[in-house]
CSV table of C-alpha atoms in Angstrom, one decimal:
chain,number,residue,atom,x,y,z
A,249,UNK,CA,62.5,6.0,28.3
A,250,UNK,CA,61.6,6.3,24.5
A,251,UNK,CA,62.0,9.8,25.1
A,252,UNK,CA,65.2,9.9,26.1
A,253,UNK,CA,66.3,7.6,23.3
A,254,UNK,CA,65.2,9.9,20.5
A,255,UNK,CA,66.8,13.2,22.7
A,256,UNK,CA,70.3,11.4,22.8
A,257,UNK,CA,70.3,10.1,19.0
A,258,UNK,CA,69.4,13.7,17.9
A,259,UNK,CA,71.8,14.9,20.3
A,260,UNK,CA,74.3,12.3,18.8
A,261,UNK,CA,73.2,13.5,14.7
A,262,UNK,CA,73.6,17.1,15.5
A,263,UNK,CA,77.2,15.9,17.0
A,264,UNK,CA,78.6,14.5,14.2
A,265,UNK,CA,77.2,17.3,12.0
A,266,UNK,CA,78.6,19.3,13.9
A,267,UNK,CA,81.9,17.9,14.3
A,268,UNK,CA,81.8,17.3,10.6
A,269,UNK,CA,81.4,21.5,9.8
A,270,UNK,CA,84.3,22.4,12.7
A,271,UNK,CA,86.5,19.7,10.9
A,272,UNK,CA,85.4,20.4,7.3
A,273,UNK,CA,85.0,16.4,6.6
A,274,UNK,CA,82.2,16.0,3.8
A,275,UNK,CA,81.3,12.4,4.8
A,276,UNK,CA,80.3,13.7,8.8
A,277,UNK,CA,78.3,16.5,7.8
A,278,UNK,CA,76.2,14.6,5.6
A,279,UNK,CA,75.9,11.5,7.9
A,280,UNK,CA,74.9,14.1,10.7
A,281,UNK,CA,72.0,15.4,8.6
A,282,UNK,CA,70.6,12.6,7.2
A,283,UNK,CA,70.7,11.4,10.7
A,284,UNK,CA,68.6,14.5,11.8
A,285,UNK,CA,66.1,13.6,9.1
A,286,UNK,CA,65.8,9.9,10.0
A,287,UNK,CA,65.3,10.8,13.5
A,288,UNK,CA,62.4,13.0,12.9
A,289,UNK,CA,60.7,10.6,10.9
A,290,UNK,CA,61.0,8.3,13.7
A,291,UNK,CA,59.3,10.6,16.1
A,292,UNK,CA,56.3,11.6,13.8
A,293,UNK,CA,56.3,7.4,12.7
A,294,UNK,CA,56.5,6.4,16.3
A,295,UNK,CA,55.7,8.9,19.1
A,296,UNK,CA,53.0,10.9,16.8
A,297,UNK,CA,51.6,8.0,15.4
A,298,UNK,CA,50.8,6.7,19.1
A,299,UNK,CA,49.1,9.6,20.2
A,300,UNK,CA,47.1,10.0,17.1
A,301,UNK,CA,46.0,6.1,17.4
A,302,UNK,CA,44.9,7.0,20.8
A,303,UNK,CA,43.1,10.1,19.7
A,304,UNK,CA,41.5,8.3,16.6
A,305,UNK,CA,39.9,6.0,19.3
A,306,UNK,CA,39.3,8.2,22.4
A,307,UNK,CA,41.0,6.4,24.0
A,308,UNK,CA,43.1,9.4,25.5
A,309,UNK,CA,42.0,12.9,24.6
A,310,UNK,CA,44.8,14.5,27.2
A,311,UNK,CA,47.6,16.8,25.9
A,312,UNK,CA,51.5,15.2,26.3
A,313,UNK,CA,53.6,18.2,26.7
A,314,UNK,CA,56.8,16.0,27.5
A,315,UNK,CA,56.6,14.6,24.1
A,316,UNK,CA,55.4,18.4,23.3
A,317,UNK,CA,59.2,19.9,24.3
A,318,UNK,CA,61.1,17.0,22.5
A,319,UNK,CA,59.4,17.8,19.4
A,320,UNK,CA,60.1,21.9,19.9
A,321,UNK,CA,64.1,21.1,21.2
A,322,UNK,CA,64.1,19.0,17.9
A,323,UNK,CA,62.5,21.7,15.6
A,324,UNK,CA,64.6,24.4,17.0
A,325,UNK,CA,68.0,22.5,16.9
A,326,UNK,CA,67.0,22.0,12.9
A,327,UNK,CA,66.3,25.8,12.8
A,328,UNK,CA,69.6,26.6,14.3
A,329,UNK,CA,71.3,24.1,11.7
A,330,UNK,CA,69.3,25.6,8.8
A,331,UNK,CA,69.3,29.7,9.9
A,332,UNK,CA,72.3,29.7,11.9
A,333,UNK,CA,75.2,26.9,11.0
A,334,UNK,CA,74.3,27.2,7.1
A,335,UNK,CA,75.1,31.3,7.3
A,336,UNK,CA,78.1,31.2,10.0
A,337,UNK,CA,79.6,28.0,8.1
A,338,UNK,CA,78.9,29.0,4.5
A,339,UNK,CA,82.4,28.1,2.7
A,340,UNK,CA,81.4,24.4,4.3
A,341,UNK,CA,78.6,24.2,2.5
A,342,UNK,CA,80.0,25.5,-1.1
A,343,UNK,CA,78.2,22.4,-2.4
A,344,UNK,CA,75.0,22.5,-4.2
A,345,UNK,CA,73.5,19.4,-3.0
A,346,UNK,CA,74.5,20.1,1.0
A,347,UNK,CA,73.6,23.6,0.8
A,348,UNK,CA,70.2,22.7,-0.3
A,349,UNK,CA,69.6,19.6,2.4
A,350,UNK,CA,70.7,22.3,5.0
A,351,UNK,CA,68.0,25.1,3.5
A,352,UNK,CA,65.3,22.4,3.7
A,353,UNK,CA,65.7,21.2,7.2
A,354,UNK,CA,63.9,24.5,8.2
A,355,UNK,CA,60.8,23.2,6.9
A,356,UNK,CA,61.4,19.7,8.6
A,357,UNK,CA,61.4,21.8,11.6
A,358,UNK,CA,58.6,23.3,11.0
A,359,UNK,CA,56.7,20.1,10.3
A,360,UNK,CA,58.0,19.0,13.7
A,361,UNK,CA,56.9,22.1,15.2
A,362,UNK,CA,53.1,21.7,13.8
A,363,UNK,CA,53.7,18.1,15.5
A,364,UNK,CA,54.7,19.7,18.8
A,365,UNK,CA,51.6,21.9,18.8
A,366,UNK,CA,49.0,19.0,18.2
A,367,UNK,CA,50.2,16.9,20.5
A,368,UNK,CA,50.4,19.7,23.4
A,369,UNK,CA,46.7,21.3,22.2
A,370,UNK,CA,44.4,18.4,21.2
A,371,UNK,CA,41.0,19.1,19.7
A,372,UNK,CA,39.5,22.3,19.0
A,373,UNK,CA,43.1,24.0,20.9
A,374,UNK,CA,44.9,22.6,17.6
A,375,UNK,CA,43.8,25.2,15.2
A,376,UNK,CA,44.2,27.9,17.7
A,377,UNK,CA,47.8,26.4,18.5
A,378,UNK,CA,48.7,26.3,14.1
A,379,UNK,CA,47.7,29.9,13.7
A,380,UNK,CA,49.7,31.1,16.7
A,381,UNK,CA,53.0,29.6,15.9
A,382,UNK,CA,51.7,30.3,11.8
A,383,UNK,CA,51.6,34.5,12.9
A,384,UNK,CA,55.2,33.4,15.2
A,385,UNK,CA,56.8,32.6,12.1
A,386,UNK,CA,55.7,34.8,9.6
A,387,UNK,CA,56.4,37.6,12.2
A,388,UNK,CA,60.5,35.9,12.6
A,389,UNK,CA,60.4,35.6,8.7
A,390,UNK,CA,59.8,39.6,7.8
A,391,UNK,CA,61.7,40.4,11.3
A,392,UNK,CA,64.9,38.7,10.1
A,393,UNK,CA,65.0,38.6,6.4
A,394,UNK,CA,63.9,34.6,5.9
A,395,UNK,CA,61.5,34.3,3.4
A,396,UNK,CA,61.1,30.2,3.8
A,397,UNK,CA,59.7,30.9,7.5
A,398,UNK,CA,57.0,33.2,6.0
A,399,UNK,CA,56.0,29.9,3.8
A,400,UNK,CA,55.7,28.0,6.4
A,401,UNK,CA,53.9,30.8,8.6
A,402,UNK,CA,51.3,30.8,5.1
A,403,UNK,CA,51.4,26.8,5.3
A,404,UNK,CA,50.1,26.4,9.1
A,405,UNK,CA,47.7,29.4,8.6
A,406,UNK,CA,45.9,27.1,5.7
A,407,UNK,CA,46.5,24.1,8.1
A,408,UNK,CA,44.3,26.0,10.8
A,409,UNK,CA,41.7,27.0,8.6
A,410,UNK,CA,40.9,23.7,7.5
A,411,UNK,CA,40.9,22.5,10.8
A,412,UNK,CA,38.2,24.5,12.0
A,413,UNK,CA,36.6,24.0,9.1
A,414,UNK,CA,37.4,19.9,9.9
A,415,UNK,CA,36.3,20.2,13.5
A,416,UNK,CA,35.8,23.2,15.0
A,417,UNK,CA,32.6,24.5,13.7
A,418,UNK,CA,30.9,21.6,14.3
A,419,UNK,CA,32.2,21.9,18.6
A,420,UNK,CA,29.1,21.8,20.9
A,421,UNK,CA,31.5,22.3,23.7
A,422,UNK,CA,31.6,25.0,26.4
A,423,UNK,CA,34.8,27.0,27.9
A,424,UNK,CA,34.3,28.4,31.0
A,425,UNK,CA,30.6,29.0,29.8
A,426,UNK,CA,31.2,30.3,26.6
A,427,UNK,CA,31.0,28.2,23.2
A,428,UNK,CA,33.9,27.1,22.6
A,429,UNK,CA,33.2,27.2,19.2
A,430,UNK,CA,32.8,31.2,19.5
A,431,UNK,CA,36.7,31.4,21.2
A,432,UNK,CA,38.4,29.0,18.9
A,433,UNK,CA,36.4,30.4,15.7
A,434,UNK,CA,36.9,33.8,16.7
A,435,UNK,CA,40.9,33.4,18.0
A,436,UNK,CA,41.9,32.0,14.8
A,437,UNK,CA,40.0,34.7,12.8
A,438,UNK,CA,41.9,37.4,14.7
A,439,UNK,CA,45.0,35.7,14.2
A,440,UNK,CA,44.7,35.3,10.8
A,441,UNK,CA,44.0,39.0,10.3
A,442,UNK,CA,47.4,39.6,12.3
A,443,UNK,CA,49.1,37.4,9.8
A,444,UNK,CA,47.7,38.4,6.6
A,445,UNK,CA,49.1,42.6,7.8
A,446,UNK,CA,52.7,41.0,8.0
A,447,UNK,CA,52.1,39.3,4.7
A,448,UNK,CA,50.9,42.5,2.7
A,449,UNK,CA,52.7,44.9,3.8
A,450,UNK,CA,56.2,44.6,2.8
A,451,UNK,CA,55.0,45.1,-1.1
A,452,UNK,CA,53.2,47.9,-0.1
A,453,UNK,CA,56.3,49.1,1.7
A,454,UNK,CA,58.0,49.1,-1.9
A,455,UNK,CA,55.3,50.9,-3.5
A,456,UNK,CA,54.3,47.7,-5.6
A,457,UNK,CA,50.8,48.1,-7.7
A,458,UNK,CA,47.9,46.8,-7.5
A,459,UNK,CA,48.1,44.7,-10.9
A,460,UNK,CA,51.8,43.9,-9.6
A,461,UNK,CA,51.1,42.5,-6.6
A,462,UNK,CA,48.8,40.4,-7.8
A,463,UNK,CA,51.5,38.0,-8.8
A,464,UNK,CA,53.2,38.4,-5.3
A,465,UNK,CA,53.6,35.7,-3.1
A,466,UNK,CA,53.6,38.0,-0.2
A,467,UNK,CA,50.0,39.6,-1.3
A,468,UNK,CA,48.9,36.4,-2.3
A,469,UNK,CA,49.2,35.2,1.3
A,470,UNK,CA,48.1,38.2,2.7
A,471,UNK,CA,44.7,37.9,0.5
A,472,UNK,CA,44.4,34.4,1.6
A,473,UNK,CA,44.4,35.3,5.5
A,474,UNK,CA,42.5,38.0,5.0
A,475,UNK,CA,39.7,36.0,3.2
A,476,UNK,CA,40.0,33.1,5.6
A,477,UNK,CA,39.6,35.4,8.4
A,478,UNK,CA,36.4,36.8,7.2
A,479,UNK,CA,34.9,33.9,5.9
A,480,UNK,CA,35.3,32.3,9.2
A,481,UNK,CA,33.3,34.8,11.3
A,482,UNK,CA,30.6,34.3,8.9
A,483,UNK,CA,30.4,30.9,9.1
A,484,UNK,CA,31.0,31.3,12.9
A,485,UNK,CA,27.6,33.7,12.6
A,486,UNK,CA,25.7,31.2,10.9
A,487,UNK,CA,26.3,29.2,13.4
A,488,UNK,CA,26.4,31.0,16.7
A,489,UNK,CA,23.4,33.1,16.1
A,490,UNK,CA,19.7,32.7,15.6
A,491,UNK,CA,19.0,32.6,12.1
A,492,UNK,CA,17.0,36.0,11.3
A,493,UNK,CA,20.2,37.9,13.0
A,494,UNK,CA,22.5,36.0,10.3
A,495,UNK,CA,22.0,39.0,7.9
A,496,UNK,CA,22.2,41.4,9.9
A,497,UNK,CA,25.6,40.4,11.2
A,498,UNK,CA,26.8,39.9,7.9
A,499,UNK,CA,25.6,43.2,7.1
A,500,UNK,CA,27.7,44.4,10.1
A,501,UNK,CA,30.9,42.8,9.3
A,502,UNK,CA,30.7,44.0,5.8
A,503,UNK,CA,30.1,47.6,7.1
A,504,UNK,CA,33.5,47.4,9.5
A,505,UNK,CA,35.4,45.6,5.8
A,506,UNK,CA,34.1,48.4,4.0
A,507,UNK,CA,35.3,51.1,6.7
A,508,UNK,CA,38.9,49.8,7.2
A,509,UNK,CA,39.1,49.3,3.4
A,510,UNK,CA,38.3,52.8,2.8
A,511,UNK,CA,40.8,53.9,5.9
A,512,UNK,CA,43.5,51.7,5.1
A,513,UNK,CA,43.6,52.0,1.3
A,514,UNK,CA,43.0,48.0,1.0
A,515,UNK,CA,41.3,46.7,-1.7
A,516,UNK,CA,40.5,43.1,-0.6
A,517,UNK,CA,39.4,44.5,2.4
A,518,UNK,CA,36.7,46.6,0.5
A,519,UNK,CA,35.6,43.8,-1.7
A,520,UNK,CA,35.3,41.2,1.4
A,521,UNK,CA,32.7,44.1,2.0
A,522,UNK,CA,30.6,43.9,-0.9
A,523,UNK,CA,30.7,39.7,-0.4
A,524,UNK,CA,28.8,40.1,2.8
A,525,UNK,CA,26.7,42.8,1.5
A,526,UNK,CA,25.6,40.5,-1.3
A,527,UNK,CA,25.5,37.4,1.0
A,528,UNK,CA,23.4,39.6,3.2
A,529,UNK,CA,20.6,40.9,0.7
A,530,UNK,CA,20.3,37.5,-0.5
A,531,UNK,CA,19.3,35.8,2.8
A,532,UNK,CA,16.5,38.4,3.2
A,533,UNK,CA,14.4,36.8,0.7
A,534,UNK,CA,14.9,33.5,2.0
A,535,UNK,CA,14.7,33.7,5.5
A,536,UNK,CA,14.1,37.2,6.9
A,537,UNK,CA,11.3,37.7,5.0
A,538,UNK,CA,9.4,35.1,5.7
A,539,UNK,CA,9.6,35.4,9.7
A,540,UNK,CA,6.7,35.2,11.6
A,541,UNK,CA,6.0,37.2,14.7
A,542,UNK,CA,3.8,37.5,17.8
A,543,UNK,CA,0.5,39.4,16.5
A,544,UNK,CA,0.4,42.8,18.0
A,545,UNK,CA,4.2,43.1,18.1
A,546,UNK,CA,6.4,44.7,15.8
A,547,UNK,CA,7.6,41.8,12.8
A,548,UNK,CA,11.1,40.6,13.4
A,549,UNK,CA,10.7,41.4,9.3
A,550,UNK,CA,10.5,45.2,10.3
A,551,UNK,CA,13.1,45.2,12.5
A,552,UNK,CA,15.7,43.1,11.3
A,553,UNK,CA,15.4,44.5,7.1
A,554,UNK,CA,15.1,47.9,8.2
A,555,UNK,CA,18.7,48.6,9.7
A,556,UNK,CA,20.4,46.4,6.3
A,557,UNK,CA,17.7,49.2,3.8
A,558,UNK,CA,19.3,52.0,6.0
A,559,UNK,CA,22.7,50.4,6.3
A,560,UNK,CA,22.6,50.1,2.2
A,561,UNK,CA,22.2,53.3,1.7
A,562,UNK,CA,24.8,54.5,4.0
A,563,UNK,CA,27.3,52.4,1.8
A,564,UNK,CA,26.1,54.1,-1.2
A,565,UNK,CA,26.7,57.6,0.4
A,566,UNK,CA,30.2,56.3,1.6
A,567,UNK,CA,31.5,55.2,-2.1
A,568,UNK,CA,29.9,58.2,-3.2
A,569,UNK,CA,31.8,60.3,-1.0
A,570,UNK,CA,35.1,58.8,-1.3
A,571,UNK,CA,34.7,58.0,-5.2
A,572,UNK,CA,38.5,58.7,-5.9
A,573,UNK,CA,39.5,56.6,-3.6
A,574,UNK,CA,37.9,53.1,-5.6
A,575,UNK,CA,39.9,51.7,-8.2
A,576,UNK,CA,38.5,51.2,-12.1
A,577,UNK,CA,37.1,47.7,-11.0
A,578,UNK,CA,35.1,49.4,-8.1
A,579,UNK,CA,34.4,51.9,-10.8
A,580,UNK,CA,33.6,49.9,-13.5
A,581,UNK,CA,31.2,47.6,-11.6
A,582,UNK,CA,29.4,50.5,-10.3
A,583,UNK,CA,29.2,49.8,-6.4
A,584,UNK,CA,28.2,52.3,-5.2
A,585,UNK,CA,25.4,52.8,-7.0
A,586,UNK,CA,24.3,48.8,-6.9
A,587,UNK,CA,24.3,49.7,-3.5
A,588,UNK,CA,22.0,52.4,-3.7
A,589,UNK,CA,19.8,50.4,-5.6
A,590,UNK,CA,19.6,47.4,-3.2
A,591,UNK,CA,18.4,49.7,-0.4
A,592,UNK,CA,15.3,50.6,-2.3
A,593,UNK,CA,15.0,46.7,-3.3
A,594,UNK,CA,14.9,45.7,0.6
A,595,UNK,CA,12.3,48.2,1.4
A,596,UNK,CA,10.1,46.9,-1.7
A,597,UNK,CA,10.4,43.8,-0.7
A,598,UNK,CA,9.5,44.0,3.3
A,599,UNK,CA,6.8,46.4,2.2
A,600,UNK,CA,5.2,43.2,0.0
A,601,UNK,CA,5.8,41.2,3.0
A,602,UNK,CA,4.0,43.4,5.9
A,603,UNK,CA,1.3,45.2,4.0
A,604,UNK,CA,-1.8,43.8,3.3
């Protein structure tokens, strides 16, 4: 019953909106959309704040996907009124103060659509659900020229990383068998990667600098994803694996950074790279190093430094071989040859370790 109430008043708001563009009548139009608004807070102050009492207490865990839909028919009748009414109706609007209400109802509808996804995805699903519908918009935002749906792509990207960080990485739960920790964590990292290439790429599309871009929303965002997404497969590392094979998957991950930096011509990408390289040689000393194994079997030392002293080398020979392709900060900082250096370092240091 209380969902039918709220899906006839919205029904009756966007009718006298309506009726108030087709009849050019000030007084309707506004009445109509400050209807829309006070609706919507009625949902999230009511409906929303229901589920998430039940939530905070455990009392009910399960997803409401009725509620769900009314929230995403809301969300896209306040897309269609921001996108679509605004641009096919603009003489109506000639007004400063309507044309403005009407631009900001997209971002109502997003907020209801972040709502939507909750309630339909509880738990560890939420973050998975934000990033989805985050990469959804950001894809609709580039696709048709509407730069306030790649904010709001940027805004439920952030939303998602922060829950994970909130509640995901600390999930003991399985799926089918599998962490559910390691599907979540590792969904939202892909998506985030997704989302940071539709982010970027439009100022590389128009040849925009490095120094340039800096200032750019678009590369600002597209840095943020890309960071997040890394980030979050390190921490899902730390967490997933054994804690000698920590390193060594950092070590990994910052080999693949480096490689599709070099390919791709991306920066970030390259200096994610160097992070987990760092990161990497650092956790040697304090926990590689110092692993103990079975006498009469190779040390987990041996075999767990050896591939990063190798792997550090490799890097070095890689910068070295593709020198022109660094920029002056790459340049200036050396990396390649601090590389180099931490290779002999590691090797040093696991010699002191095994040798009498």
């Amino acid at each position: 019953t209380a969902h039918m109430e709220f899906t006839t008043t919205h029904t009756e708001a966007e009718a006298l909106l309506l009726v108030g563009v087709w009849t050019k009548e000030i007084v309707f139009r506004r009445l109509g959309a400050l209807a829309a608004l006070l609706v919507c807070g009625q949902m999230i102050s009511v409906e929303a704040a229901r589920v998430f009492g039940k939530r905070m207490d455990d009392a009910e865990l399960r997803p409401d996907f009725a509620l769900a839909i009314i929230f995403v028919v809301a969300a896209a009748v306040l897309y269609a009124n921001s996108h679509w009414v605004l641009r096919r109706w603009a003489d109506v609007f000639a007004h400063e103060v309507d044309r403005h209400v009407m631009q900001r109802l997209s971002y109502v509808a997003a907020l209801m659509l972040a709502v939507a996804a909750w309630i339909a995805f509880p738990e560890t699903w939420t973050a998975v659900a934000w990033c989805a519908l985050g990469l959804a918009l950001a894809v609709a935002g580039r696709r048709f020229t509407l730069p306030e749906l790649g904010y709001q792509g940027n805004a439920l990207a952030l939303a998602s990383v922060v829950r994970v960080l909130a509640l995901n990485l600390e999930s003991s739960e399985r799926f089918h068998g599998v962490s559910l920790r390691l599907v979540s964590v590792a969904t939202v990292s892909a998506l985030l990667y997704i989302t940071s290439r539709w982010g970027g790429d439009a100022d590389r599309k128009h040849g925009v600098t490095f120094g340039d871009r800096f200032f750019s929303f678009a590369y600002l965002a597209d840095v943020f994803c890309s960071w997040s997404s890394s980030a979050l497969l390190a921490l899902l590392a730390w967490y997933e694996l054994r804690s000698i094979g920590v390193a060594n998957a950092w070590f990994v991950g910052g080999l693949v950074l480096l490689e599709v930096g070099l390919t791709r011509r991306n920066v970030s990408l390259r200096l994610q790279g160097y992070v987990a390289f760092l990161a990497s040689f650092l956790r040697i000393f304090f926990v590689n190093l110092n692993a103990d194994g079975i006498p009469g079997t190779i040390s987990p030392r041996f075999y767990t430094v050896l591939p990063i002293t190798i792997g550090f080398l490799y890097v070095y020979w890689r910068l070295h071989d593709r020198g022109g392709d660094l920029i002056e900060v790459e340049r200036k900082w050396k990396a390649a040859e601090i590389c180099c250096w931490l290779g002999p370092i590691s090797v040093a240091a696991l010699m002191r370790s095994e040798l009498p």
